PDB file of C-alpha atoms and ligand atoms in Angstrom:
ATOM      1  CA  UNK A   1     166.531-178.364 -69.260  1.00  0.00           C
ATOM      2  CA  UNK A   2     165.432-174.792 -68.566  1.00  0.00           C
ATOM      3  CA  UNK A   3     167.950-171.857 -68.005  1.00  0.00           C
ATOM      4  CA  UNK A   4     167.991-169.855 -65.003  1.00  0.00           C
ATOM      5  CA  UNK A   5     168.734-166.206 -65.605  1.00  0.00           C
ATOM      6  CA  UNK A   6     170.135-163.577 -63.295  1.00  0.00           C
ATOM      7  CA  UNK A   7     171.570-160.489 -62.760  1.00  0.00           C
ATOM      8  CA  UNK A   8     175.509-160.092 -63.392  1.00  0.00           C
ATOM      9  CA  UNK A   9     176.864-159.479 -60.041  1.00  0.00           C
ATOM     10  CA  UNK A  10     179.114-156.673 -58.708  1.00  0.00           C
ATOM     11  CA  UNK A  11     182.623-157.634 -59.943  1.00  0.00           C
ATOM     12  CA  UNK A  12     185.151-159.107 -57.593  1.00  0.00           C
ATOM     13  CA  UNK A  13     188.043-156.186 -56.708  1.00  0.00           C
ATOM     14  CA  UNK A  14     190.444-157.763 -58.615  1.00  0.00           C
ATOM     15  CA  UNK A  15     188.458-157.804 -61.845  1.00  0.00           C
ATOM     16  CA  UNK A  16     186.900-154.754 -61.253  1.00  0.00           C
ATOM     17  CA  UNK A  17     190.678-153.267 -61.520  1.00  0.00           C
ATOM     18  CA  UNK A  18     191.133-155.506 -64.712  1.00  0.00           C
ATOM     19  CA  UNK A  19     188.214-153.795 -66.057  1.00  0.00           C
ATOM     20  CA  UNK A  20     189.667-150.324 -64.759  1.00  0.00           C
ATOM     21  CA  UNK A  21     193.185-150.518 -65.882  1.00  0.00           C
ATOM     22  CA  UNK A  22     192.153-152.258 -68.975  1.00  0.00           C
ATOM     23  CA  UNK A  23     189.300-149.058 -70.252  1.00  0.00           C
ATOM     24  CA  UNK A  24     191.783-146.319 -69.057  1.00  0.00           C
ATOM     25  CA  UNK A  25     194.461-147.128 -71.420  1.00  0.00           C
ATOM     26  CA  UNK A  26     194.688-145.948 -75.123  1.00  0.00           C
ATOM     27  CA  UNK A  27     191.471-146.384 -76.892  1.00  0.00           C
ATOM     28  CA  UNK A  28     191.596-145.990 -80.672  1.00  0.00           C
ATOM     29  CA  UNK A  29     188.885-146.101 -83.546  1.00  0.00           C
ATOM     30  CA  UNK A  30     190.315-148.506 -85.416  1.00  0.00           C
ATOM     31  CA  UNK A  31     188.104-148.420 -88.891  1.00  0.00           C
ATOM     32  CA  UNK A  32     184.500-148.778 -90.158  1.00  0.00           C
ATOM     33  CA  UNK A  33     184.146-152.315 -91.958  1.00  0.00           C
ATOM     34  CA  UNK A  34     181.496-152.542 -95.036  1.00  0.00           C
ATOM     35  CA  UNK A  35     182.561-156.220 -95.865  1.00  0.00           C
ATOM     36  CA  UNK A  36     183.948-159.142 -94.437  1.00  0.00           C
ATOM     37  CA  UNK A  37     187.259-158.339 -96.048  1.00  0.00           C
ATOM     38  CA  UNK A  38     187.649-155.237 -94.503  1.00  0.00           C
ATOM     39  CA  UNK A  39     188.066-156.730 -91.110  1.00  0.00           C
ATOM     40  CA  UNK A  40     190.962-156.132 -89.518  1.00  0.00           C
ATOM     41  CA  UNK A  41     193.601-159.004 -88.385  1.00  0.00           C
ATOM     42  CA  UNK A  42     192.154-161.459 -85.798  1.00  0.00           C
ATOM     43  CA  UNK A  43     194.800-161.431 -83.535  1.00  0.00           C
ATOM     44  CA  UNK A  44     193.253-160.313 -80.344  1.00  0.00           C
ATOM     45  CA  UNK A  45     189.759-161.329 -78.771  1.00  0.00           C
ATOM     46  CA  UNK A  46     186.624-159.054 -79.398  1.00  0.00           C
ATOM     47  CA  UNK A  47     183.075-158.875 -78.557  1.00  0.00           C
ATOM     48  CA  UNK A  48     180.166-156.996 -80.474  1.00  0.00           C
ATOM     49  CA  UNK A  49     177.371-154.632 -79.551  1.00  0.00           C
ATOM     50  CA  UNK A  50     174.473-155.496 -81.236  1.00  0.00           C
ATOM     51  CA  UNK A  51     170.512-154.183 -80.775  1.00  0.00           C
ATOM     52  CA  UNK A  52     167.949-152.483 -82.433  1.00  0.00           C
ATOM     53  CA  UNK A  53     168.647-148.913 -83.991  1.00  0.00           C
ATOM     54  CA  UNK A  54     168.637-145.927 -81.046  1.00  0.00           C
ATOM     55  CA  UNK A  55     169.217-148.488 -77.847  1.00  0.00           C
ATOM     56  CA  UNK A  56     172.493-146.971 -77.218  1.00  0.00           C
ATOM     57  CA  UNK A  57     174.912-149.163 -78.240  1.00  0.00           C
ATOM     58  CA  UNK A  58     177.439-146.078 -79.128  1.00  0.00           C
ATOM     59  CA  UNK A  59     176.374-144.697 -75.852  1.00  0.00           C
ATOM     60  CA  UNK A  60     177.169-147.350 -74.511  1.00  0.00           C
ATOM     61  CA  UNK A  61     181.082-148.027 -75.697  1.00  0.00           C
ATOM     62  CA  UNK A  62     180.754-144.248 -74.904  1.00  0.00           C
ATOM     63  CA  UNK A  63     180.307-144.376 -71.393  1.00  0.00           C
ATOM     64  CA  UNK A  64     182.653-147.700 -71.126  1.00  0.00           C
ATOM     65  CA  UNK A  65     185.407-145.421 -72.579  1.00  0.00           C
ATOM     66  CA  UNK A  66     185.086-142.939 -70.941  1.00  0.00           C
ATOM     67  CA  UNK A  67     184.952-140.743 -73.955  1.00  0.00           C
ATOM     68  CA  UNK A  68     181.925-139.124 -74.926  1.00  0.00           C
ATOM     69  CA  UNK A  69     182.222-138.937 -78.936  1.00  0.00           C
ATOM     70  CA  UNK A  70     184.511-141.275 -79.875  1.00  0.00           C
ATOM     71  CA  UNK A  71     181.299-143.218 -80.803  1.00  0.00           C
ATOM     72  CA  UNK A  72     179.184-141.736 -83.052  1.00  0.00           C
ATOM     73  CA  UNK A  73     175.840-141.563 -80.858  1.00  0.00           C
ATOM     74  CA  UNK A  74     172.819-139.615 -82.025  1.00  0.00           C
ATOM     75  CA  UNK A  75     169.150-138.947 -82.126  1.00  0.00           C
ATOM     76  CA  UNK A  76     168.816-140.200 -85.954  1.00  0.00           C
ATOM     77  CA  UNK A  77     168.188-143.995 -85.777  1.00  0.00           C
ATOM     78  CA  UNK A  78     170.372-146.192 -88.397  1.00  0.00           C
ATOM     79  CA  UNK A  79     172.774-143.810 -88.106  1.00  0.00           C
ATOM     80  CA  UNK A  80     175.578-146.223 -87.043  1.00  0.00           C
ATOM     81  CA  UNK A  81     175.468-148.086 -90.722  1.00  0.00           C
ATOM     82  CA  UNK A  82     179.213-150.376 -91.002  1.00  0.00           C
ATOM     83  CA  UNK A  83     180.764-152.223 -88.158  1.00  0.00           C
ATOM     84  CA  UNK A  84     183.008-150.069 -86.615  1.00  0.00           C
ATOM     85  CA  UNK A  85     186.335-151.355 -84.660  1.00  0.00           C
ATOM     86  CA  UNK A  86     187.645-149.794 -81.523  1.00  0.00           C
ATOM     87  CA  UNK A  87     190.887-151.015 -79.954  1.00  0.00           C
ATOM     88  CA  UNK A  88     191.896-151.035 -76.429  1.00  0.00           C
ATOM     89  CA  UNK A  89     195.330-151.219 -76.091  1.00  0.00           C
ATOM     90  CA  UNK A  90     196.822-154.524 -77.865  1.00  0.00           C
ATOM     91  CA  UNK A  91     194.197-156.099 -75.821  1.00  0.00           C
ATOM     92  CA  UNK A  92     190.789-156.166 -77.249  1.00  0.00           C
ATOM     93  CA  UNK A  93     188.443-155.032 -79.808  1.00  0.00           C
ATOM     94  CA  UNK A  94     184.842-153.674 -78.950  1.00  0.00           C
ATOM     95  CA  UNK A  95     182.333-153.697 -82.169  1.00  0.00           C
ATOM     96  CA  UNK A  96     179.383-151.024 -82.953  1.00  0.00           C
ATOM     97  CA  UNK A  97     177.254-152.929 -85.087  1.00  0.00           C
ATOM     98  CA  UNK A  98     174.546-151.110 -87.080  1.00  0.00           C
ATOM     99  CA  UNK A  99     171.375-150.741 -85.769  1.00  0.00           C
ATOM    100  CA  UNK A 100     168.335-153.105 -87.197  1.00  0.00           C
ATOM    101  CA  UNK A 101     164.756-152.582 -87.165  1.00  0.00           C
ATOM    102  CA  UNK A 102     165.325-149.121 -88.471  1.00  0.00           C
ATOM    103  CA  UNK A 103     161.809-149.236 -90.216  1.00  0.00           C
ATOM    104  CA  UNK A 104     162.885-145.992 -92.798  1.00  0.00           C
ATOM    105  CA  UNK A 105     166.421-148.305 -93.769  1.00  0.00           C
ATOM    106  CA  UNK A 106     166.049-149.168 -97.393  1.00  0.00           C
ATOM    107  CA  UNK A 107     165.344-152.270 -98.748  1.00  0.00           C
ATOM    108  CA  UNK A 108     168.212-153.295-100.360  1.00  0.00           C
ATOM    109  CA  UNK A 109     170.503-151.390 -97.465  1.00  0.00           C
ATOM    110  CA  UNK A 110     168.954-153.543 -94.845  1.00  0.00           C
ATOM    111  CA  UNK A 111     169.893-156.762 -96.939  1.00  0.00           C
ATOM    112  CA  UNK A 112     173.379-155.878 -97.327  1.00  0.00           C
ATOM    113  CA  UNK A 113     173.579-155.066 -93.707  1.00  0.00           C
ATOM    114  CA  UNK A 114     172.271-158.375 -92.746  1.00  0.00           C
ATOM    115  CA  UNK A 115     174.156-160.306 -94.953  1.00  0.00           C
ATOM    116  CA  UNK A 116     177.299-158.667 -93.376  1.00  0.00           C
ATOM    117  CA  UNK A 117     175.903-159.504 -89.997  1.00  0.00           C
ATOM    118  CA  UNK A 118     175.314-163.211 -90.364  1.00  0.00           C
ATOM    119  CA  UNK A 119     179.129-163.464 -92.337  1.00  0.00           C
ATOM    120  CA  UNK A 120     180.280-161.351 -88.926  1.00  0.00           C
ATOM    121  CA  UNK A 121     178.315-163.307 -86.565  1.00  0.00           C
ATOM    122  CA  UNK A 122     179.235-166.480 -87.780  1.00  0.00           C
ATOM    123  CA  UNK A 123     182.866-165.881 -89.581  1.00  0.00           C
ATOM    124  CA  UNK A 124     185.174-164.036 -87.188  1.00  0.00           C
ATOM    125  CA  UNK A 125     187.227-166.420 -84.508  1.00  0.00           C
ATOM    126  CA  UNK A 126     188.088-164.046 -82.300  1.00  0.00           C
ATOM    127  CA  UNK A 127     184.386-163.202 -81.359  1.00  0.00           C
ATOM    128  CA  UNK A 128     184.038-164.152 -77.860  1.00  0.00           C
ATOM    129  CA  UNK A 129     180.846-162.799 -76.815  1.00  0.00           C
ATOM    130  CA  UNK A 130     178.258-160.663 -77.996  1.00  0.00           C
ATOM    131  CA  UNK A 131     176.422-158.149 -75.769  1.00  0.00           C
ATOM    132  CA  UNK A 132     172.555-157.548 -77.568  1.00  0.00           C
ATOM    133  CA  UNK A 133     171.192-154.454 -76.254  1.00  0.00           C
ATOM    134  CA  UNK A 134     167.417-154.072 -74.996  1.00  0.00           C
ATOM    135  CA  UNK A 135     166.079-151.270 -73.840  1.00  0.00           C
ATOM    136  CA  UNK A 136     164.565-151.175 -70.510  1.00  0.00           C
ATOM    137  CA  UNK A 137     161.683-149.815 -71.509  1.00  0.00           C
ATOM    138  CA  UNK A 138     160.563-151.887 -74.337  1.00  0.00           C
ATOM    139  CA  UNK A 139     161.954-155.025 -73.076  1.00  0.00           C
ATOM    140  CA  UNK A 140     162.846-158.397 -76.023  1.00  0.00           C
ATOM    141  CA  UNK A 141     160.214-157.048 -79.508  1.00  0.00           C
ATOM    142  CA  UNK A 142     160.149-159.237 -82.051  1.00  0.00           C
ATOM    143  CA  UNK A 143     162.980-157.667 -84.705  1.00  0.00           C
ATOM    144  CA  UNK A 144     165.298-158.704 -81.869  1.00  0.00           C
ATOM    145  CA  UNK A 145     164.060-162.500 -81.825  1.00  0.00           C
ATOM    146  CA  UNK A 146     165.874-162.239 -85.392  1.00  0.00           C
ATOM    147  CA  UNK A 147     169.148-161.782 -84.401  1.00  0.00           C
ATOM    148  CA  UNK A 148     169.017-164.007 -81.166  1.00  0.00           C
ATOM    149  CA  UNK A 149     168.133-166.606 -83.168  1.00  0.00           C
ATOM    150  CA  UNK A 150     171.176-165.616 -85.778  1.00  0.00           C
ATOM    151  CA  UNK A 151     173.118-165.771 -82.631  1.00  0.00           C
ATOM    152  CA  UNK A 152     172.052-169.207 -81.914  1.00  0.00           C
ATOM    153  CA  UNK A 153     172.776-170.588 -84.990  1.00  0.00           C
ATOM    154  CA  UNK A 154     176.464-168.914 -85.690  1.00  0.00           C
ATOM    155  CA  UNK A 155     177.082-170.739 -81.998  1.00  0.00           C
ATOM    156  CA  UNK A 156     178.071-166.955 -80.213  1.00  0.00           C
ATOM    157  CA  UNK A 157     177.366-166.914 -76.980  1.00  0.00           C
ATOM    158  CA  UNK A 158     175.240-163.590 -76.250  1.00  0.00           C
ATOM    159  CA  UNK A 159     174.458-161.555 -72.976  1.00  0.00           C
ATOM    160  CA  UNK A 160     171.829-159.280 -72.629  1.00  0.00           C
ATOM    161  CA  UNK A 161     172.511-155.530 -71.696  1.00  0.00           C
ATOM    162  CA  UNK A 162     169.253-153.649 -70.591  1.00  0.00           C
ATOM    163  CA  UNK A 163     170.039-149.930 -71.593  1.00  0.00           C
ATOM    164  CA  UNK A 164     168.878-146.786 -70.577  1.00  0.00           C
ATOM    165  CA  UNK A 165     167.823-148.095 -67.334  1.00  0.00           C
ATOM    166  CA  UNK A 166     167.640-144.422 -65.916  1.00  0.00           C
ATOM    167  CA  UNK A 167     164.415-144.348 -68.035  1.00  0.00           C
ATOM    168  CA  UNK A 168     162.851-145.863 -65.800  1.00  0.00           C
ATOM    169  CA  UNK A 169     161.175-146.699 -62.113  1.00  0.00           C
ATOM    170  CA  UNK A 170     161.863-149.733 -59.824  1.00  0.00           C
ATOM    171  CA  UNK A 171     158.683-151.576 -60.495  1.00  0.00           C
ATOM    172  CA  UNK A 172     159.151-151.064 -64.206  1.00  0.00           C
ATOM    173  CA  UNK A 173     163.096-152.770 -63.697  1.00  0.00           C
ATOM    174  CA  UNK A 174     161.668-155.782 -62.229  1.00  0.00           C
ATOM    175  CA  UNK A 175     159.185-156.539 -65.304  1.00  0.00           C
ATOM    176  CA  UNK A 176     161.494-155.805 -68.190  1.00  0.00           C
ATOM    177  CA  UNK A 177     164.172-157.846 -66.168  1.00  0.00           C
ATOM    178  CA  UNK A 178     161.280-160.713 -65.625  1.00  0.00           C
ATOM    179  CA  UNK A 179     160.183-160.023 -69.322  1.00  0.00           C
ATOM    180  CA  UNK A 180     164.303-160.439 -70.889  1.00  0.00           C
ATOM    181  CA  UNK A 181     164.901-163.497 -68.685  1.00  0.00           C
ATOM    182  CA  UNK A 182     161.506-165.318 -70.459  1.00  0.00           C
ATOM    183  CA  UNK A 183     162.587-164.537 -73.776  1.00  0.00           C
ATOM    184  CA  UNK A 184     166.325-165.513 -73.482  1.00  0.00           C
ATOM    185  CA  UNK A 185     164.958-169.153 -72.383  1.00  0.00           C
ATOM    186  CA  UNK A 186     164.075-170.370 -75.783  1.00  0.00           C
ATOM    187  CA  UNK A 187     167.377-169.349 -76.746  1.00  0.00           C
ATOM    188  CA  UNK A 188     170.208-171.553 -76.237  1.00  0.00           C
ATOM    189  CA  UNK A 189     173.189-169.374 -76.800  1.00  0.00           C
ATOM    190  CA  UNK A 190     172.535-167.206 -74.244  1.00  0.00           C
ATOM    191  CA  UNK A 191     174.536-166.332 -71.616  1.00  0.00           C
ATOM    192  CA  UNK A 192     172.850-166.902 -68.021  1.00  0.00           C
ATOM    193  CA  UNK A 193     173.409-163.496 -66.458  1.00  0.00           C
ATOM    194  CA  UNK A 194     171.813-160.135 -67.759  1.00  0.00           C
ATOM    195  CA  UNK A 195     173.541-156.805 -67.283  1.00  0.00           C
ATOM    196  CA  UNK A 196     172.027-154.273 -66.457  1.00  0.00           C
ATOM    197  CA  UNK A 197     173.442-150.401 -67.616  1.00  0.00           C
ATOM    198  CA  UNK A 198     172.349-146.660 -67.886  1.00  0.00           C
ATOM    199  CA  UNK A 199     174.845-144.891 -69.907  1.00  0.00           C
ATOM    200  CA  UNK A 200     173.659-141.780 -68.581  1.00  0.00           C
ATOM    201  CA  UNK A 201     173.698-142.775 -65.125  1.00  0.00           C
ATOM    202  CA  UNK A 202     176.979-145.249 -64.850  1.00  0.00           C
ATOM    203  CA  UNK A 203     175.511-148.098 -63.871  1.00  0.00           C
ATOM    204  CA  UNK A 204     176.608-151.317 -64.729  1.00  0.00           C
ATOM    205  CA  UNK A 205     179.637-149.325 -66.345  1.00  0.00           C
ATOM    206  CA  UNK A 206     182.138-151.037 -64.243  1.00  0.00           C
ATOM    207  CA  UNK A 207     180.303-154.519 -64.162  1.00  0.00           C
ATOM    208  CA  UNK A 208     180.531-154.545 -68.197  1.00  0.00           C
ATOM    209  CA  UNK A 209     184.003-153.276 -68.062  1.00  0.00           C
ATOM    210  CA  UNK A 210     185.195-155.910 -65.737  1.00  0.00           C
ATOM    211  CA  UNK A 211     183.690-158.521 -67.885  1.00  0.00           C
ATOM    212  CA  UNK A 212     185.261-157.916 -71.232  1.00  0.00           C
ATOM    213  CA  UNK A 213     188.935-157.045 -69.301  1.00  0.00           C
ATOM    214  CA  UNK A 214     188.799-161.068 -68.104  1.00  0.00           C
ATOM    215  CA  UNK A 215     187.191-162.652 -70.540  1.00  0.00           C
ATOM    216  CA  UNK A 216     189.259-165.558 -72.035  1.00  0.00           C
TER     217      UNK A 216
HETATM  218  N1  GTP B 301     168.560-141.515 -70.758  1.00  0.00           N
HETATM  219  C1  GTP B 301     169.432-142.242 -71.472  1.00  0.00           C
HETATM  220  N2  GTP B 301     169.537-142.053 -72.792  1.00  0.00           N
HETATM  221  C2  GTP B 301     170.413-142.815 -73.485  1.00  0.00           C
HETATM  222  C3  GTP B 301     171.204-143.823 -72.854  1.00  0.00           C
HETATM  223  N3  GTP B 301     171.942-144.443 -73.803  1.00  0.00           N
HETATM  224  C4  GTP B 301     171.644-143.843 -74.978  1.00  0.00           C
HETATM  225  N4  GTP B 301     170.728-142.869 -74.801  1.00  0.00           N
HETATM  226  C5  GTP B 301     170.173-141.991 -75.865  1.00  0.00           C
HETATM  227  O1  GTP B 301     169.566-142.791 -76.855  1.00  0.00           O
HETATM  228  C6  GTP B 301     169.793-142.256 -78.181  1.00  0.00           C
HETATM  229  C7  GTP B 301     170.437-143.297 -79.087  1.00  0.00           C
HETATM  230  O2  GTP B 301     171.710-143.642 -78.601  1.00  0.00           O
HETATM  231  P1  GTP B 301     172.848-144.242 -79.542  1.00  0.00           P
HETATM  232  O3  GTP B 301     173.979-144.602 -78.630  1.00  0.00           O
HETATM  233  O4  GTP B 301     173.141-143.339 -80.677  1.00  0.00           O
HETATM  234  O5  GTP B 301     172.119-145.559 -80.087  1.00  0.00           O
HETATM  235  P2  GTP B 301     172.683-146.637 -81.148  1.00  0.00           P
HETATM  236  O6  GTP B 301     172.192-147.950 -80.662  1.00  0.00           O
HETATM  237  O7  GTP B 301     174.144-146.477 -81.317  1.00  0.00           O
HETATM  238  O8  GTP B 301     171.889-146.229 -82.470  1.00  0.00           O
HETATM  239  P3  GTP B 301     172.253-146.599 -84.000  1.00  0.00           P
HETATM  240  O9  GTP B 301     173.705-146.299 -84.216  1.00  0.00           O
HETATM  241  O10 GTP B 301     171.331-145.745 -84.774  1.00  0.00           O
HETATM  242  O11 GTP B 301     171.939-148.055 -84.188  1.00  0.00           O
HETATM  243  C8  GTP B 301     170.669-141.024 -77.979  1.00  0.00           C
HETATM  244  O12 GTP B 301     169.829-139.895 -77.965  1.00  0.00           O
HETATM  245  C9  GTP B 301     171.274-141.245 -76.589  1.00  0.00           C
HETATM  246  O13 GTP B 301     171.590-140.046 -75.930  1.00  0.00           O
HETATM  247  C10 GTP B 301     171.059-143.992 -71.420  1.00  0.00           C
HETATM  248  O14 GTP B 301     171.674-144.833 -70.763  1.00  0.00           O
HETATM  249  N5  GTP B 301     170.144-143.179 -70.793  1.00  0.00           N
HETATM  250 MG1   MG B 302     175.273-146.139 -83.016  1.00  0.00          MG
END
């Protein structure tokens, strides 16, 4: 049967208060993770941030925070290299993953990271959804067919995020959107609606917020 994507609409009031109250209480970095054993307990539920090196995934928990370096975001690509845990409250986690397709990563660096990553992906409970970041202006490439497919096979259920949205013009939104809804069809763990975000800008802030505040 063939998916049907769309856009994730506006939230409702009440979650977009969920999503409000839940991002403007304490926020803490919790710890970077280099193996599974370094996770912390799995006693609330999380989701990851996943995509290719320099989309803006610690832009984006950023901007959802409301704090501007708690983070680490930067013009050096990989630079994001364990999987770092943010707490909201008692409430959730949010996960920076590292960065792939970093072409200058070494070898045996990339290995270990991807190792991690599919023990991650397909280990912790408590993962409830991942978001996979694509940039608006480069739509689905092929390094991120790699961990979609991951994604399938560890049984997460994935949204897409188009980032840095601000990048770009009105004619160019409709394409990547038409591009990201083609590729996400051959891909059965993902989640029918696409979300779309400038960091910069705000957009799709409150939409992603709401979302991870009622999440079950
Ligand atoms: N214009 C614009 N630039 C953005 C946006 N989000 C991120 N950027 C820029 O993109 C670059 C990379 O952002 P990061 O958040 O560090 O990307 P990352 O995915 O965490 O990168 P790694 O940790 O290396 O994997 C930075 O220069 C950001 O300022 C956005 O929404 N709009
Ligand atoms: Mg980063």
């Amino acid at each position: 049967m063939a998916m049907t994507f769309s856009l994730t609409p506006e939230p409702e009031d009440e979650a977009r208060e969920a999503g409000r109250l839940l991002f403007a209480g304490p926020v803490t970095f919790v710890k970077g993770v280099v193996a599974m054993s370094g996770l912390p307990p799995a006693d609330r539920l999380e989701v990851c941030f996943a995509g290719r090196s320099n989309v803006g995934k610690s832009s984006l928990i950023n901007a959802l925070t409301g704090r501007k370096t708690l983070a680490r975001a930067s013009n050096t690509p990989g630079r994001t290299q364990e999987i770092n845990y943010f707490a909201l409250g008692e409430e959730r986690y949010l996960v920076d993953l590292p960065g792939y397709g970093y072409a200058e990563a070494p070898v045996a660096i990339v290995a270990k990271w991807q190792a991690l990553l599919k023990q991650y992906l397909s280990g912790r409970v408590t993962l409830r959804r991942a978001f996979v970041l694509i940039d608006a202006r480069h739509g689905v490439k092929a390094v991120d067919e790699e961990i979609l497919t991951l994604l399938d096979r560890s049984a997460v259920t994935f949204q897409a995020v188009l980032t840095k949205v601000d990048k770009i013009n009105r004619v160019e939104r409709e394409a990547v959107i038409e591009q990201v809804k083609g590729a996400l069809g051959k891909h059965p763990a993902a989640y029918p609606e696409i979300v779309v975000t400038s960091s910069e800008k705000g957009e799709g802030i409150e939409t992603l917020r709401a979302l991870i505040a009622t999440m079950e």
